[in-house]
PDB file of C-alpha atoms in Angstrom:
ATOM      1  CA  UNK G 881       1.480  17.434 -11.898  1.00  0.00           C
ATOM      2  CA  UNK G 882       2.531  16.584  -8.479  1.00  0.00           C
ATOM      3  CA  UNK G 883       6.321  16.361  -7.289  1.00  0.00           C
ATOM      4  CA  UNK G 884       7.888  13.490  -5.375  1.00  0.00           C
ATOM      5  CA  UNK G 885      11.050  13.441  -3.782  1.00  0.00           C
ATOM      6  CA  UNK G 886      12.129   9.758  -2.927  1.00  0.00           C
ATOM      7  CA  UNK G 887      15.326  10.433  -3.868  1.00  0.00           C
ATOM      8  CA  UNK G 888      18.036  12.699  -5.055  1.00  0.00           C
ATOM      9  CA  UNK G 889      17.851  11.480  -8.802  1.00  0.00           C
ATOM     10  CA  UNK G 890      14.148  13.090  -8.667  1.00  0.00           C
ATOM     11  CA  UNK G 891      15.791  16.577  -8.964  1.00  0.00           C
ATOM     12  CA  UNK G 892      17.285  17.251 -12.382  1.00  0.00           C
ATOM     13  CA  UNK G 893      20.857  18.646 -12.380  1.00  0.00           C
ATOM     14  CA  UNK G 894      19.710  22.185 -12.299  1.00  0.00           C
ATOM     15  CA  UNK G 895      16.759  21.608 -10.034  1.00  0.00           C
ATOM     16  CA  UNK G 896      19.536  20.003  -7.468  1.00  0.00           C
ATOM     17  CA  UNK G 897      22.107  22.683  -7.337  1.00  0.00           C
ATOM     18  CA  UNK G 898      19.060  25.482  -6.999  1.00  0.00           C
ATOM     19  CA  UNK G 899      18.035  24.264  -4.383  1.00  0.00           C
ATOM     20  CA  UNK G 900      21.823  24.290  -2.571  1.00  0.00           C
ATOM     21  CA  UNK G 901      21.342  28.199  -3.306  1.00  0.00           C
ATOM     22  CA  UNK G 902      17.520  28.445  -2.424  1.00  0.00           C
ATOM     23  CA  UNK G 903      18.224  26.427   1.282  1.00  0.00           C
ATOM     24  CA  UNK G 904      21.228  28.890   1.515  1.00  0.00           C
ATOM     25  CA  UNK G 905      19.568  32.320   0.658  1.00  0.00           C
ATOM     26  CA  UNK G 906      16.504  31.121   3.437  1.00  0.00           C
ATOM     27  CA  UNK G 907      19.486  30.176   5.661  1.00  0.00           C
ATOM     28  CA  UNK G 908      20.867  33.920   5.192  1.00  0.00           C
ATOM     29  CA  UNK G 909      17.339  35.475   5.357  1.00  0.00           C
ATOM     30  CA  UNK G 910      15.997  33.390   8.248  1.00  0.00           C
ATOM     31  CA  UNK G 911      13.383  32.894   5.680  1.00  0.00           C
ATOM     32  CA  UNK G 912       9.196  32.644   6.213  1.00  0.00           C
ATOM     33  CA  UNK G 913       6.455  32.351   3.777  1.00  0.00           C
ATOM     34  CA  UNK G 914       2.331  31.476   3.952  1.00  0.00           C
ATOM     35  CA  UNK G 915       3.454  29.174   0.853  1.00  0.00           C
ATOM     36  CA  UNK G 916       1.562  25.918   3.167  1.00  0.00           C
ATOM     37  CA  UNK G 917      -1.331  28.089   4.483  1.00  0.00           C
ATOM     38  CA  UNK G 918      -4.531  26.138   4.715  1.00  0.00           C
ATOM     39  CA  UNK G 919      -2.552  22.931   3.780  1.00  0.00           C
ATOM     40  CA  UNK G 920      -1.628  19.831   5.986  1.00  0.00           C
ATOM     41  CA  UNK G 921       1.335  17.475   5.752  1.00  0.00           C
ATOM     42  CA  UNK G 922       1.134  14.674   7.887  1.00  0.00           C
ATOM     43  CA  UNK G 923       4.564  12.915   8.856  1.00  0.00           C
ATOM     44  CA  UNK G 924       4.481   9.224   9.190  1.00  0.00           C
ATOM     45  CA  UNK G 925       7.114   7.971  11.206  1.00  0.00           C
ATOM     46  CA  UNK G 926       7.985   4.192  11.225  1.00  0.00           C
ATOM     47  CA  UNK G 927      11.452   5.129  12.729  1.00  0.00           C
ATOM     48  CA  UNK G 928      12.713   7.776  15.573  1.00  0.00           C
ATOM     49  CA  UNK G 929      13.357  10.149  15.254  1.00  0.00           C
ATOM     50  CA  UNK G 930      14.933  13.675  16.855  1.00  0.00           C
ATOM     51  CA  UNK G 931      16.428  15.743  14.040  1.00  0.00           C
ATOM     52  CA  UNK G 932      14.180  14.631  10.758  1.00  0.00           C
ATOM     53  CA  UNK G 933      10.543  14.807  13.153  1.00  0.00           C
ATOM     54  CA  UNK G 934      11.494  18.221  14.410  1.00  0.00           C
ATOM     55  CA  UNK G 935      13.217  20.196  11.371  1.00  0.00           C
ATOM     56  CA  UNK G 936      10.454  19.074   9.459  1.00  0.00           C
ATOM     57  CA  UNK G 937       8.017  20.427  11.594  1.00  0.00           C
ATOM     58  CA  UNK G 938       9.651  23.395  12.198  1.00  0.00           C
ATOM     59  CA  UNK G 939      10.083  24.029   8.417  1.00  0.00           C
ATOM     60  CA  UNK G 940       5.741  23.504   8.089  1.00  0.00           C
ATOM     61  CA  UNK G 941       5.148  25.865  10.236  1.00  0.00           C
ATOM     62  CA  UNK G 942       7.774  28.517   8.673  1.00  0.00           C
ATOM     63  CA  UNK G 943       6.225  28.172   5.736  1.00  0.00           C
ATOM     64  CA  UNK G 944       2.548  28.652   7.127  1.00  0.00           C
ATOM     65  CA  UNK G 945       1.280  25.264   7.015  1.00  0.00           C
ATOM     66  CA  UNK G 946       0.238  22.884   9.732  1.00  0.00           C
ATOM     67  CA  UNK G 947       1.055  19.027  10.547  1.00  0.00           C
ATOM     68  CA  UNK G 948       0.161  15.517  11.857  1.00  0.00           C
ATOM     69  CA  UNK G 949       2.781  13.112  13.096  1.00  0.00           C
ATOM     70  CA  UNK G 950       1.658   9.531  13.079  1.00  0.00           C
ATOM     71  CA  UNK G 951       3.641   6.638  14.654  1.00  0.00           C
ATOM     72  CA  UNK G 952       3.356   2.918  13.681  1.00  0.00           C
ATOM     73  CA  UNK G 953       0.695   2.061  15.999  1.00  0.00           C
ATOM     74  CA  UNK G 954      -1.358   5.304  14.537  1.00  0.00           C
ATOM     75  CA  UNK G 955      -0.742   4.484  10.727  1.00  0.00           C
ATOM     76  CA  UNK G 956      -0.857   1.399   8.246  1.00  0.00           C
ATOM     77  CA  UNK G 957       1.936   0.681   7.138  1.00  0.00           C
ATOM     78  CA  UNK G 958       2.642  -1.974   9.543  1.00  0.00           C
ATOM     79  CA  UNK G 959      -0.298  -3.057   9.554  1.00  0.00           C
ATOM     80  CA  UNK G 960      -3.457  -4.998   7.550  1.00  0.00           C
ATOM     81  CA  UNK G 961      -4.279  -2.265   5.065  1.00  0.00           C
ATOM     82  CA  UNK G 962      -3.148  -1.911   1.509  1.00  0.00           C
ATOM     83  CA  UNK G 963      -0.707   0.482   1.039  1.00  0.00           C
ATOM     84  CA  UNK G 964      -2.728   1.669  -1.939  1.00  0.00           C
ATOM     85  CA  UNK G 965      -5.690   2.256   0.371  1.00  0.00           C
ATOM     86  CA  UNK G 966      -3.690   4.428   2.989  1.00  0.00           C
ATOM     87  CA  UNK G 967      -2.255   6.597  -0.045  1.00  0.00           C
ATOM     88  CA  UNK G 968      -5.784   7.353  -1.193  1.00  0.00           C
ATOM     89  CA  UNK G 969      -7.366   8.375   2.165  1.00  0.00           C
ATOM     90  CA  UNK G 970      -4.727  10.588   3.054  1.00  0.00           C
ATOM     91  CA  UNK G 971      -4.262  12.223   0.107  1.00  0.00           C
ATOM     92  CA  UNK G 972      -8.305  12.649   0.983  1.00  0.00           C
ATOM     93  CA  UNK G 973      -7.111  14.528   4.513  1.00  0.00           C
ATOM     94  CA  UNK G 974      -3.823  16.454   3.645  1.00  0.00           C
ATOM     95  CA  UNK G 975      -1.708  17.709   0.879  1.00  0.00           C
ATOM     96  CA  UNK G 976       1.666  15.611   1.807  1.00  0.00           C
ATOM     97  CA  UNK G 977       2.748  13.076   3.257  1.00  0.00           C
ATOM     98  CA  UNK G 978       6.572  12.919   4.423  1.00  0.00           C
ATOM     99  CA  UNK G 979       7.315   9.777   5.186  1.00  0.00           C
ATOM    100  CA  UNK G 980       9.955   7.713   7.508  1.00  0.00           C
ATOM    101  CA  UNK G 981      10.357   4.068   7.038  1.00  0.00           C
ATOM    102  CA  UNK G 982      12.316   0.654   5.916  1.00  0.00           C
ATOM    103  CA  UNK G 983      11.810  -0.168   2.613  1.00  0.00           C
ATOM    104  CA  UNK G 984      11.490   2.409  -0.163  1.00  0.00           C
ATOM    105  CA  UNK G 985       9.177   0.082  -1.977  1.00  0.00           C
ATOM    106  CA  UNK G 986       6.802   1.659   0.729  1.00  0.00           C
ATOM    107  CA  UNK G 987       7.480   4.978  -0.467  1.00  0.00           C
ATOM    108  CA  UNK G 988       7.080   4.169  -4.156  1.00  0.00           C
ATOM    109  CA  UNK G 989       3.238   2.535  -3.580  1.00  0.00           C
ATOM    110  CA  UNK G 990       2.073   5.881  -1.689  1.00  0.00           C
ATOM    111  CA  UNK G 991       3.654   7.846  -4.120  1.00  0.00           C
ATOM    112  CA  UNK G 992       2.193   5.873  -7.195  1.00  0.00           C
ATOM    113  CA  UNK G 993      -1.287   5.602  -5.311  1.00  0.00           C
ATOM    114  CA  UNK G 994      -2.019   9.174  -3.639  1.00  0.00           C
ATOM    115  CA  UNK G 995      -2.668  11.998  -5.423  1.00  0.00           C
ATOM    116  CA  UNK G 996      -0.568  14.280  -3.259  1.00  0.00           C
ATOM    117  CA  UNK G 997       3.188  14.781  -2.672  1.00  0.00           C
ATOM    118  CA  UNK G 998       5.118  12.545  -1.178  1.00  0.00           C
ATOM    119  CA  UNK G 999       8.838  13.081   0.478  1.00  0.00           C
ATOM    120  CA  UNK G1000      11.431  10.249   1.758  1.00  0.00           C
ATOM    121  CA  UNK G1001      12.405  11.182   5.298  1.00  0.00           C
ATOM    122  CA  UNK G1002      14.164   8.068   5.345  1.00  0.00           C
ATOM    123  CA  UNK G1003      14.058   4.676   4.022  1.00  0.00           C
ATOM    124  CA  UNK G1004      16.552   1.429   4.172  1.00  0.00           C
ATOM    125  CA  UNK G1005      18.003   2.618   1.010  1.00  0.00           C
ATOM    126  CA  UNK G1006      18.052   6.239   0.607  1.00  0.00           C
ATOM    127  CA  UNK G1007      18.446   9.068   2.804  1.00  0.00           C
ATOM    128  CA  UNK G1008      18.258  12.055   0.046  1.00  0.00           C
ATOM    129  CA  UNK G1009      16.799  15.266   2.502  1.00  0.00           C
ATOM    130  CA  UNK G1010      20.114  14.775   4.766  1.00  0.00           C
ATOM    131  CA  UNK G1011      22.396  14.612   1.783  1.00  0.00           C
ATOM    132  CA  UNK G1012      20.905  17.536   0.377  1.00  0.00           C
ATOM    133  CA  UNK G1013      21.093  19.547   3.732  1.00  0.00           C
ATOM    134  CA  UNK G1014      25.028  17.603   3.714  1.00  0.00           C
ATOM    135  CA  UNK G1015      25.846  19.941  -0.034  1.00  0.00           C
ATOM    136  CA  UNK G1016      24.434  22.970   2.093  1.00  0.00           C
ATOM    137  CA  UNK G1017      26.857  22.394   4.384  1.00  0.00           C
ATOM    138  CA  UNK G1018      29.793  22.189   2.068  1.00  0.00           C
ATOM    139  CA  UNK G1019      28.593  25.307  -0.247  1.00  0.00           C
ATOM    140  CA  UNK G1020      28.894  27.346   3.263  1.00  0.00           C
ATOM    141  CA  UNK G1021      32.501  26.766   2.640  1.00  0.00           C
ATOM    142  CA  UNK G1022      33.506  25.641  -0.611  1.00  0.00           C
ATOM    143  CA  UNK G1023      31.197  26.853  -2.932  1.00  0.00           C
ATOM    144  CA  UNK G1024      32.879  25.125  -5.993  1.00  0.00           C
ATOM    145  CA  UNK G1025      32.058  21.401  -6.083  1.00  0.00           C
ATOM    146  CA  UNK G1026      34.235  21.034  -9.066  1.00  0.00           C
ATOM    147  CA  UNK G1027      37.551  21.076  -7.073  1.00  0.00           C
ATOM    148  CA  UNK G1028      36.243  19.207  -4.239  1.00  0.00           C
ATOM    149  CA  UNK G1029      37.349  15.618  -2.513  1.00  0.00           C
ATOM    150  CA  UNK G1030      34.023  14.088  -0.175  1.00  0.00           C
ATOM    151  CA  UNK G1031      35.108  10.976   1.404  1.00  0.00           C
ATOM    152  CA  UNK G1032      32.060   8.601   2.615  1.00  0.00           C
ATOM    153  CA  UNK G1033      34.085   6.158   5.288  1.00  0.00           C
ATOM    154  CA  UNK G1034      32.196   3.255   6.804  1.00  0.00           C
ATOM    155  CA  UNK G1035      29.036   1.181   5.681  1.00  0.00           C
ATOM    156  CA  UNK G1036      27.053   1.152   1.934  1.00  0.00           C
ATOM    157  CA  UNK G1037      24.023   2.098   3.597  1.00  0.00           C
ATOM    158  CA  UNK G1038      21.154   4.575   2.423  1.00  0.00           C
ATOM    159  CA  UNK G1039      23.406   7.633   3.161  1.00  0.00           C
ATOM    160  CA  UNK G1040      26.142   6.278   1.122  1.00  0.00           C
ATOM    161  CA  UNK G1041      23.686   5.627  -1.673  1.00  0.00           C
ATOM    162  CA  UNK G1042      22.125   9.486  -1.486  1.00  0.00           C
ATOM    163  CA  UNK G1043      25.783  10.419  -1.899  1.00  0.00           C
ATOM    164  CA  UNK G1044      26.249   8.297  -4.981  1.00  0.00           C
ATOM    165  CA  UNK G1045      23.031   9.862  -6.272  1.00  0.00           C
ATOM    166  CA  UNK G1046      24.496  13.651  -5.445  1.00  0.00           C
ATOM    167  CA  UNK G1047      27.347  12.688  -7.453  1.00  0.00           C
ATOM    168  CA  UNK G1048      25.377  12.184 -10.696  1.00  0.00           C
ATOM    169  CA  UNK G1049      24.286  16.109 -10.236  1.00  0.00           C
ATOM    170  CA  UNK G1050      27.256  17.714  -8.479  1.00  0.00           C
ATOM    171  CA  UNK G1051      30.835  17.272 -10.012  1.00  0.00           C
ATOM    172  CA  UNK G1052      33.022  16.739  -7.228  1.00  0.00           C
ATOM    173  CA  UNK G1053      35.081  13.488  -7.133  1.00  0.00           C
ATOM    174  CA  UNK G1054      33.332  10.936  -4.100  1.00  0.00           C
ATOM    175  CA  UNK G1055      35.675   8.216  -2.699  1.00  0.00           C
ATOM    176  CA  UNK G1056      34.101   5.714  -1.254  1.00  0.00           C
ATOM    177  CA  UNK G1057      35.463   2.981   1.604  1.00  0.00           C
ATOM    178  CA  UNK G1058      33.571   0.297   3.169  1.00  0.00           C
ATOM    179  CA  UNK G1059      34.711  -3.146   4.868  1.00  0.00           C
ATOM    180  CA  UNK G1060      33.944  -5.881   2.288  1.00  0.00           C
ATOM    181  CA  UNK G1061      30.686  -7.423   2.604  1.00  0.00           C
ATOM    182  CA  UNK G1062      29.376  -3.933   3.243  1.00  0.00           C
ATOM    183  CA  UNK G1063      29.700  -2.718  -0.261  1.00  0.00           C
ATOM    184  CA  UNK G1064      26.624  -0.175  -1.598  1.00  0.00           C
ATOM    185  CA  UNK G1065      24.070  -1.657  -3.793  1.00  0.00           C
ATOM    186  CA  UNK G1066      25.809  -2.541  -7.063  1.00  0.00           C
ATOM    187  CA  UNK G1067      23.399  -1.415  -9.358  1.00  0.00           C
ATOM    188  CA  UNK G1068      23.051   1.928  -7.503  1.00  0.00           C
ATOM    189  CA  UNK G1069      26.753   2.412  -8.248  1.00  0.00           C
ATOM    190  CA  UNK G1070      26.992   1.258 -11.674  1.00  0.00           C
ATOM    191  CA  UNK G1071      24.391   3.905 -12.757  1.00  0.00           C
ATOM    192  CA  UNK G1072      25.525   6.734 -11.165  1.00  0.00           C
ATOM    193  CA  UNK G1073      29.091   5.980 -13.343  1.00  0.00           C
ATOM    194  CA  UNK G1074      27.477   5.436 -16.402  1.00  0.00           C
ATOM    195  CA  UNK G1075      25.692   8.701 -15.959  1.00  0.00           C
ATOM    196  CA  UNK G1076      29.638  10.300 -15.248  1.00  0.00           C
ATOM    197  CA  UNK G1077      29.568  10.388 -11.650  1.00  0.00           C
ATOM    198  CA  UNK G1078      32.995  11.052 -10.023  1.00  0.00           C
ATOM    199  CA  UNK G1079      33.398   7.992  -7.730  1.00  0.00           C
ATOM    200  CA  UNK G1080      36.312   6.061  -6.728  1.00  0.00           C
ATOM    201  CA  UNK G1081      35.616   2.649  -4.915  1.00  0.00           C
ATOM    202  CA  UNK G1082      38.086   1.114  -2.300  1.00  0.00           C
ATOM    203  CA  UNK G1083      38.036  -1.235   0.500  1.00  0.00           C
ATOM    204  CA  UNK G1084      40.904   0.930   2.634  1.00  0.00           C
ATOM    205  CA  UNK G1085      39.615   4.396   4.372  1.00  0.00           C
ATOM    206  CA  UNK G1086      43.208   5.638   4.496  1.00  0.00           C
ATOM    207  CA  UNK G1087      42.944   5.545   0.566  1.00  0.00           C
ATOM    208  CA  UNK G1088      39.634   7.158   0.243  1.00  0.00           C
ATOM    209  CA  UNK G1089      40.805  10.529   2.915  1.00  0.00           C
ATOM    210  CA  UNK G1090      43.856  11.009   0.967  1.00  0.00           C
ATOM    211  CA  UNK G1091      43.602  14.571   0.196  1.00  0.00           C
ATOM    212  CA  UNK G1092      39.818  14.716   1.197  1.00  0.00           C
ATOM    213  CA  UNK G1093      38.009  18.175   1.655  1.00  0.00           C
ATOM    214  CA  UNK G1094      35.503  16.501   3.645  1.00  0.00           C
ATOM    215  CA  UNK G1095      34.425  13.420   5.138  1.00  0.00           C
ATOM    216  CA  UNK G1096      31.552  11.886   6.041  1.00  0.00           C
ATOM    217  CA  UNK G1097      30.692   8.817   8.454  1.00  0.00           C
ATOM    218  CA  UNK G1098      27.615   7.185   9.742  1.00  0.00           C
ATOM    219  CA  UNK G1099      26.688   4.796  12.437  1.00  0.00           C
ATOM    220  CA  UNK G1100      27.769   1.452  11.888  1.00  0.00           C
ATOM    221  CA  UNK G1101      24.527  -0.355  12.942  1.00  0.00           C
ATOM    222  CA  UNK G1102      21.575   1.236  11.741  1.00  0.00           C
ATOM    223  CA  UNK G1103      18.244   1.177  12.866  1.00  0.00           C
ATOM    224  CA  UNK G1104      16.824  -2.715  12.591  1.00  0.00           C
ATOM    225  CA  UNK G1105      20.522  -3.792  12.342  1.00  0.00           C
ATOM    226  CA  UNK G1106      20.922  -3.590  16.214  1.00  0.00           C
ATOM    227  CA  UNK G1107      21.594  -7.554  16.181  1.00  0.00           C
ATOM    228  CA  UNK G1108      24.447  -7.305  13.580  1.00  0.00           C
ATOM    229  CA  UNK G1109      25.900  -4.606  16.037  1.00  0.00           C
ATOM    230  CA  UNK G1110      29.034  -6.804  17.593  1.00  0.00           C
ATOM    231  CA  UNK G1111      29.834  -8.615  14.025  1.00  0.00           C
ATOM    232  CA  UNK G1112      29.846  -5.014  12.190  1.00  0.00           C
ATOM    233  CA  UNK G1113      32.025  -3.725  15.083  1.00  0.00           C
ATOM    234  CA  UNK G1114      34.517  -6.137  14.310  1.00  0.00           C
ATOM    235  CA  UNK G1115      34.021  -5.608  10.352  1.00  0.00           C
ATOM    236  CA  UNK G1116      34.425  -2.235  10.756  1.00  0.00           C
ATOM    237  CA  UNK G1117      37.586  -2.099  12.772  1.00  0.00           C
ATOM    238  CA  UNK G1118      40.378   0.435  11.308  1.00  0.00           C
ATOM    239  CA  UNK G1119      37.195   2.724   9.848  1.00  0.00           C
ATOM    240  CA  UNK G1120      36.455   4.437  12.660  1.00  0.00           C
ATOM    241  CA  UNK G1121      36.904   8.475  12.161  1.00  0.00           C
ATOM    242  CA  UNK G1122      40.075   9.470  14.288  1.00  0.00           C
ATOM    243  CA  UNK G1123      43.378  11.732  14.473  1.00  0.00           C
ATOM    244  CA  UNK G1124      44.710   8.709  12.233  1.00  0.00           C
ATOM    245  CA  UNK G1125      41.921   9.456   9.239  1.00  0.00           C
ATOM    246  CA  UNK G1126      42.429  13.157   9.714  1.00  0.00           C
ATOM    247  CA  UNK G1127      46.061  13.117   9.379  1.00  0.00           C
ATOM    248  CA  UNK G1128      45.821  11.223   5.626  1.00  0.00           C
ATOM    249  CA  UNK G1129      42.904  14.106   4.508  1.00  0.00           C
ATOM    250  CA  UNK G1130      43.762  17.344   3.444  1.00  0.00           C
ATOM    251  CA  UNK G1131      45.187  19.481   6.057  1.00  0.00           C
ATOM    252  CA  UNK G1132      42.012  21.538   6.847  1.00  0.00           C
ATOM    253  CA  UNK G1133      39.753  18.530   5.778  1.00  0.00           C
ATOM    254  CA  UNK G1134      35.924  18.932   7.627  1.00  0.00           C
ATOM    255  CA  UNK G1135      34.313  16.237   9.053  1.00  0.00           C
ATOM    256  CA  UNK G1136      30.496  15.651   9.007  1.00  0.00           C
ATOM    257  CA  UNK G1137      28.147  13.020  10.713  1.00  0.00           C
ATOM    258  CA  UNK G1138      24.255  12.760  10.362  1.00  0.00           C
ATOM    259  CA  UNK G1139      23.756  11.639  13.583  1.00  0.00           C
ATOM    260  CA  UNK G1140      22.919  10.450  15.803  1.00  0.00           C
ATOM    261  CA  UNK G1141      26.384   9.217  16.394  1.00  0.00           C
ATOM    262  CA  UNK G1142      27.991   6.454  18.654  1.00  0.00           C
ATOM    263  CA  UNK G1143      30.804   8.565  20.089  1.00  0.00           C
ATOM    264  CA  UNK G1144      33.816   5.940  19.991  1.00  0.00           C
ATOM    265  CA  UNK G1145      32.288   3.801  17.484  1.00  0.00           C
ATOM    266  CA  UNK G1146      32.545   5.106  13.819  1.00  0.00           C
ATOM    267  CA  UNK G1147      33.765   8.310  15.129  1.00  0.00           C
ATOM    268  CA  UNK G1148      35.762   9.505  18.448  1.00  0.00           C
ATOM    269  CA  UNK G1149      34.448  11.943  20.704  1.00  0.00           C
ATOM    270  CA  UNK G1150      37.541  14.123  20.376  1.00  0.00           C
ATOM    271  CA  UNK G1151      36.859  14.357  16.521  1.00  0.00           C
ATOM    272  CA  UNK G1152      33.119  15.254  17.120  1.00  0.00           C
ATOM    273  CA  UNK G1153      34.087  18.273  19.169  1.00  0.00           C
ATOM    274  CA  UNK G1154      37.006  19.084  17.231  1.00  0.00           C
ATOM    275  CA  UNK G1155      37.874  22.170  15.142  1.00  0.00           C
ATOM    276  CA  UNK G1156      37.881  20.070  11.791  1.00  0.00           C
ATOM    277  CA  UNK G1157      33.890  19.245  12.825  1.00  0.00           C
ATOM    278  CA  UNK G1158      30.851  20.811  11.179  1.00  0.00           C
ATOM    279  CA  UNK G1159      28.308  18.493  12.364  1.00  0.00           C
ATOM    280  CA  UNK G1160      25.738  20.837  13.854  1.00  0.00           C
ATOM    281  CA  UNK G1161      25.933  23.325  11.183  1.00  0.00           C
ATOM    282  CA  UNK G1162      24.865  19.948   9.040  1.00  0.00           C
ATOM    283  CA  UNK G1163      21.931  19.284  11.929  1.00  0.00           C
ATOM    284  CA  UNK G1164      21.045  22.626  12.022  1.00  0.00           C
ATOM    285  CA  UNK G1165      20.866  22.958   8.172  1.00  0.00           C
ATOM    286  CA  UNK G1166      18.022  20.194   7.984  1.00  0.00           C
ATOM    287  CA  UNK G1167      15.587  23.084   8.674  1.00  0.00           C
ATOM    288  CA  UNK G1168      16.972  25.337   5.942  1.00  0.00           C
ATOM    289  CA  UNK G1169      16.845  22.334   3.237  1.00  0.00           C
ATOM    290  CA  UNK G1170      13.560  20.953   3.850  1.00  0.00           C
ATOM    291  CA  UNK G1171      12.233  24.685   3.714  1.00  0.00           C
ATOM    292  CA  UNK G1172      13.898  24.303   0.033  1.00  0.00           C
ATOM    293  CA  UNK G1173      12.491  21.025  -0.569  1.00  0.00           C
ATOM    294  CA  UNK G1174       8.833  21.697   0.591  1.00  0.00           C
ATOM    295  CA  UNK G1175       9.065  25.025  -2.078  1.00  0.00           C
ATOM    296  CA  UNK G1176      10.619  23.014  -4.774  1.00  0.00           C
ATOM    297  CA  UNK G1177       7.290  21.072  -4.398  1.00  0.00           C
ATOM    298  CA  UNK G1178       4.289  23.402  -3.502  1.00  0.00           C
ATOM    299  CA  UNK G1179       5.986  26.306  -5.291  1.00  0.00           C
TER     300      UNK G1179
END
């Protein structure tokens, strides 16, 4: 039976916090396997990418296998063909498919239709291979979630989600602030409570750092959102990640972005090269999850 991973709530509770361990043993052993050998994942990209494109190349060819990276104008999913039709052929061609795009609907056709693996790189709603790499991060430091305080400052978008989702497996306490009218899907939220998630919801970010072990920002205009840019600038006023959010955290609080980041926007540049940041440990442990991710499935 094939594995997908479209999101986070695809692992089971055990699966989730094994592969925290797995991702951090590789890390430790600068790990390489033929696990891929002979097989071909081809990446399909509807969105840049720097960090996602080349960890998860870099993590294929660790592991022994080889890949094909296919833009919009080379694939078709922007296009004429049925999604349906594009999951069968490739899953005629290659053993994967890791896929980039908008809407996760997308990633639940080729998933549903192809007869070979499928992973979200990135969709409008979830982000679940960065979050993933994000709890690598923190178990580097704090290997007890239990006792933990993650703060997720700024908009409801597909990160915030993937952290919702994390909180159903991992039982650290997730305060959550965004500017109303930017408010994570509802249904999303509700679910991950009823399953005893840890979240607190509040519409002030000095409420949601107070006493925070880490927090966690994104852009404030994602990609396809670039016309909403000046509106969610003024929306997001008082949420930017400064001196004034780390001072309300814990004292030794950590701060982690996915990037890329707009220096000045949702976060200032003295922050990002500040003591209290860990953000290219997080870019740099991209490689060590995926490595995880892409056993979890072929192992």
């Amino acid at each position: 039976m094939k594995k997908d991973f479209l999101s986070i709530r695809d692992l089971t509770r055990e699966e989730a916090h094994e592969l925290v361990e797995r991702a951090h043993w590789m890390k430790a052993e600068d790990f390489r396997s033929n696990l891929l050998e002979g097989k071909t994942v081809i990446l399909i990209f509807e969105k840049a990418s720097t960090r996602t494109k080349v960890s998860f190349e870099v993590s294929i060819n660790h592991l022994g296998g080889h890949h094909v990276f296919m833009t919009p104008a080379e694939s078709q999913l922007g296009r004429s063909e049925p999604l349906r039709d594009t999951a069968r052929v490739l899953s005629r061609y290659a053993q994967g498919m890791v896929v980039r795009t908008f809407g996760q609907d997308k990633l639940v056709e080729l998933a549903r239709h192809g007869s070979v693996p499928v992973i979200n790189a990135l969709s409008d709603d979830f982000h679940p291979c960065q979050v993933m790499s994000d709890l690598l991060t923190i178990f580097e430091r704090t290997p007890e979630f239990e006792a933990l305080n993650i703060a997720w400052v700024g908009d409801g978008n597909n990160m915030s989600h993937s952290w919702i989702n994390a909180a159903v497996h991992f039982p650290f306490r997730l305060n959550i602030a965004v500017p109303r009218g930017f408010e994570p899907r509802a249904d999303i939220l509700q679910e991950a409570k009823d399953l005893g998630a840890n979240i607190n919801f509040t519409h002030d970010p000095l409420e949601a750092v107070r006493e925070a072990h880490y927090i966690n920002t994104d852009v404030w205009a994602s990609m396809g959102q670039e016309e909403e840019k000046k509106s969610r600038a003024d929306a997001f006023a008082g949420f930017r990640v400064d001196d004034r959010i780390l001072e309300a955290a814990h004292p030794e609080a950590r701060v982690l972005h996915c990037l890329p980041a707009h220096r000045g926007e949702e976060i200032t540049d003295a922050v990002m090269e500040g003591e209290r940041s860990i953000v290219w440990d997080q870019a740099e442990n991209r490689l060590h999850m995926q490595k995880a991710i892409l056993e979890w499935i072929y192992g």
